[in-house]
C-alpha positions as a LaTeX table, in Angstrom:
\begin{tabular}{lrrr}
\hline
Residue & $x$ (\AA) & $y$ (\AA) & $z$ (\AA) \\
\hline
Met1 & 0.00 & 0.00 & 0.00 \\
Lys2 & 1.38 & 3.43 & $-0.91$ \\
Tyr3 & 1.10 & 6.40 & 1.41 \\
Asn4 & 1.88 & 10.02 & 0.90 \\
Ile5 & 4.65 & 11.38 & 3.07 \\
Leu6 & 2.42 & 12.99 & 5.71 \\
Glu7 & 0.42 & 9.76 & 6.06 \\
Lys8 & 3.65 & 7.79 & 6.39 \\
Cys9 & 4.92 & 10.18 & 9.09 \\
Asn10 & 1.64 & 9.83 & 10.99 \\
Leu11 & 1.81 & 6.03 & 10.76 \\
Leu12 & 5.37 & 6.17 & 12.11 \\
Gly13 & 4.23 & 8.39 & 14.97 \\
Leu14 & 6.33 & 11.35 & 13.92 \\
Lys15 & 5.17 & 14.73 & 15.11 \\
Met16 & 4.74 & 16.87 & 12.01 \\
Thr17 & 5.32 & 20.48 & 12.94 \\
Glu18 & 4.76 & 23.19 & 10.35 \\
Gln19 & 8.54 & 23.54 & 9.96 \\
Arg20 & 8.93 & 19.80 & 9.32 \\
Lys21 & 6.12 & 19.97 & 6.76 \\
Ile22 & 7.91 & 22.81 & 4.98 \\
Ile23 & 11.24 & 20.96 & 4.99 \\
Ile24 & 9.78 & 17.76 & 3.57 \\
Gln25 & 7.81 & 19.73 & 0.97 \\
Val26 & 11.03 & 21.44 & $-0.15$ \\
Ile27 & 12.67 & 18.04 & $-0.64$ \\
Val28 & 9.64 & 16.53 & $-2.41$ \\
Asp29 & 9.38 & 19.52 & $-4.75$ \\
Ser30 & 13.11 & 19.46 & $-5.60$ \\
Ser31 & 14.30 & 17.80 & $-8.77$ \\
Asp32 & 17.96 & 18.53 & $-8.06$ \\
His33 & 18.76 & 16.39 & $-4.97$ \\
Pro34 & 19.54 & 19.35 & $-2.67$ \\
Asp35 & 22.07 & 19.31 & 0.15 \\
Val36 & 21.16 & 20.51 & 3.67 \\
Glu37 & 22.23 & 24.09 & 3.00 \\
Leu38 & 20.05 & 24.32 & $-0.11$ \\
Val39 & 17.09 & 22.78 & 1.73 \\
Phe40 & 17.62 & 25.39 & 4.46 \\
Lys41 & 17.79 & 28.23 & 1.94 \\
Arg42 & 14.57 & 27.12 & 0.24 \\
Ala43 & 12.72 & 26.37 & 3.48 \\
Ser44 & 13.71 & 29.66 & 5.10 \\
Lys45 & 12.15 & 31.50 & 2.14 \\
Val46 & 8.84 & 29.93 & 3.18 \\
Asp47 & 9.39 & 30.43 & 6.93 \\
Asn48 & 12.34 & 32.57 & 8.02 \\
Arg49 & 12.12 & 31.13 & 11.55 \\
Ile50 & 13.48 & 27.77 & 10.38 \\
Ser51 & 17.05 & 27.31 & 11.59 \\
Ile52 & 19.80 & 25.31 & 9.93 \\
Ala53 & 19.88 & 23.10 & 13.05 \\
Thr54 & 16.18 & 22.30 & 12.57 \\
Val55 & 16.85 & 21.33 & 8.96 \\
Tyr56 & 19.76 & 19.04 & 9.99 \\
Arg57 & 17.67 & 17.37 & 12.73 \\
Thr58 & 14.63 & 16.97 & 10.49 \\
Ile59 & 16.61 & 15.52 & 7.59 \\
Arg60 & 18.33 & 13.05 & 9.93 \\
Leu61 & 14.94 & 12.03 & 11.38 \\
Phe62 & 13.36 & 11.57 & 7.94 \\
Gln63 & 16.36 & 9.60 & 6.71 \\
Glu64 & 16.31 & 7.30 & 9.75 \\
His65 & 12.64 & 6.52 & 9.07 \\
Gly66 & 13.09 & 5.86 & 5.34 \\
Ile67 & 11.18 & 8.93 & 4.22 \\
Ile68 & 14.10 & 10.41 & 2.32 \\
Asp69 & 17.24 & 8.89 & 0.83 \\
Lys70 & 20.74 & 10.22 & 1.33 \\
His71 & 23.27 & 10.22 & $-1.52$ \\
Glu72 & 26.96 & 10.97 & $-1.40$ \\
Phe73 & 27.79 & 11.59 & $-5.01$ \\
Gly74 & 31.55 & 11.50 & $-5.47$ \\
Gly75 & 32.51 & 12.75 & $-2.03$ \\
Ser76 & 30.57 & 15.98 & $-2.31$ \\
Arg77 & 28.09 & 17.11 & 0.30 \\
Ser78 & 25.34 & 14.65 & 1.13 \\
Arg79 & 22.29 & 15.23 & $-1.03$ \\
Tyr80 & 18.72 & 14.12 & $-0.49$ \\
Glu81 & 15.62 & 13.00 & $-2.33$ \\
Lys82 & 12.24 & 11.60 & $-1.41$ \\
Ala83 & 12.44 & 7.85 & $-0.86$ \\
Ser84 & 10.83 & 6.03 & $-3.75$ \\
Asp85 & 9.40 & 2.58 & $-4.30$ \\
Ile86 & 10.44 & 2.90 & $-7.93$ \\
His87 & 14.10 & 2.07 & $-8.52$ \\
His88 & 16.18 & 4.52 & $-10.52$ \\
Asp89 & 19.84 & 5.28 & $-11.04$ \\
His90 & 21.78 & 8.52 & $-11.26$ \\
Leu91 & 24.11 & 10.25 & $-13.69$ \\
Ile92 & 26.11 & 13.05 & $-12.08$ \\
Asp93 & 27.56 & 15.87 & $-14.20$ \\
Ile94 & 30.90 & 16.42 & $-12.47$ \\
Lys95 & 31.30 & 19.90 & $-13.98$ \\
Ser96 & 28.00 & 21.35 & $-12.77$ \\
Gly97 & 26.95 & 18.91 & $-10.05$ \\
Lys98 & 23.62 & 18.36 & $-11.80$ \\
Val99 & 22.04 & 14.98 & $-11.05$ \\
Leu100 & 19.96 & 13.21 & $-13.67$ \\
Glu101 & 17.76 & 10.25 & $-12.79$ \\
Phe102 & 17.29 & 7.43 & $-15.27$ \\
Lys103 & 15.94 & 3.91 & $-15.63$ \\
Asn104 & 17.32 & 1.33 & $-18.04$ \\
Asp105 & 15.92 & $-2.19$ & $-18.27$ \\
Lys106 & 19.03 & $-3.50$ & $-20.05$ \\
Ile107 & 21.30 & $-2.32$ & $-17.22$ \\
Glu108 & 18.95 & $-3.84$ & $-14.63$ \\
Ala109 & 18.92 & $-7.18$ & $-16.44$ \\
Leu110 & 22.71 & $-7.16$ & $-16.89$ \\
Gln111 & 23.30 & $-6.55$ & $-13.18$ \\
Lys112 & 21.04 & $-9.50$ & $-12.27$ \\
Glu113 & 22.78 & $-11.66$ & $-14.87$ \\
Ile114 & 26.23 & $-10.80$ & $-13.50$ \\
Ala115 & 25.19 & $-11.58$ & $-9.92$ \\
Ser116 & 23.65 & $-14.88$ & $-11.05$ \\
Lys117 & 26.76 & $-15.91$ & $-12.99$ \\
Leu118 & 28.79 & $-15.27$ & $-9.85$ \\
Gly119 & 26.40 & $-17.43$ & $-7.83$ \\
Tyr120 & 24.35 & $-14.67$ & $-6.20$ \\
Glu121 & 20.86 & $-13.28$ & $-6.27$ \\
Leu122 & 20.82 & $-9.50$ & $-6.54$ \\
Val123 & 18.76 & $-7.98$ & $-3.73$ \\
Glu124 & 19.72 & $-4.33$ & $-3.97$ \\
His125 & 22.07 & $-2.04$ & $-5.83$ \\
Arg126 & 22.88 & 1.56 & $-6.50$ \\
Leu127 & 24.32 & 2.78 & $-9.78$ \\
Glu128 & 25.94 & 6.19 & $-10.10$ \\
Leu129 & 27.51 & 7.32 & $-13.33$ \\
Tyr130 & 29.91 & 10.28 & $-13.25$ \\
Ala131 & 30.18 & 12.16 & $-16.52$ \\
Val132 & 30.96 & 15.42 & $-18.23$ \\
Pro133 & 28.98 & 16.96 & $-21.08$ \\
Lys134 & 30.06 & 15.82 & $-24.53$ \\
Gly135 & 32.98 & 17.88 & $-25.72$ \\
Cys136 & 34.43 & 18.17 & $-22.20$ \\
Ala137 & 35.59 & 14.54 & $-22.01$ \\
Ser138 & 39.29 & 15.40 & $-21.70$ \\
Ile139 & 38.78 & 15.81 & $-17.93$ \\
Gly140 & 40.27 & 12.87 & $-16.11$ \\
Lys141 & 41.99 & 11.43 & $-19.19$ \\
Asp142 & 45.74 & 11.06 & $-19.44$ \\
Lys143 & 47.27 & 13.60 & $-21.80$ \\
\hline
\end{tabular}
């Protein structure tokens, strides 16, 4: 059964203050996997009484309860997105930091095939591709 985030929080017994509602709404509405500072900046535009400490505590709480997912793309600041029942992978533009989500059935099948050939059943995975825009590919290559 699928629940919206507020229903899920209520089922988990989490107290949903107005500030927490604003913080989770900022994350849900974001398509760019924001870090804590960006969540704070966006949330404080809605309610300037929200502190950075409140954002850190709220994000930690939501992450612990599986409401949001934490990503550490290439050692940069931790970034967040709404937890999803639908699997997807990420391509990270290392020049701009932009994160693109994608799904690819061939990649999914290949990962299962590889695990099977090695004698395993794949139960979970995370795929992150790090790239530069075409024409900028000389970054990271030996000259």
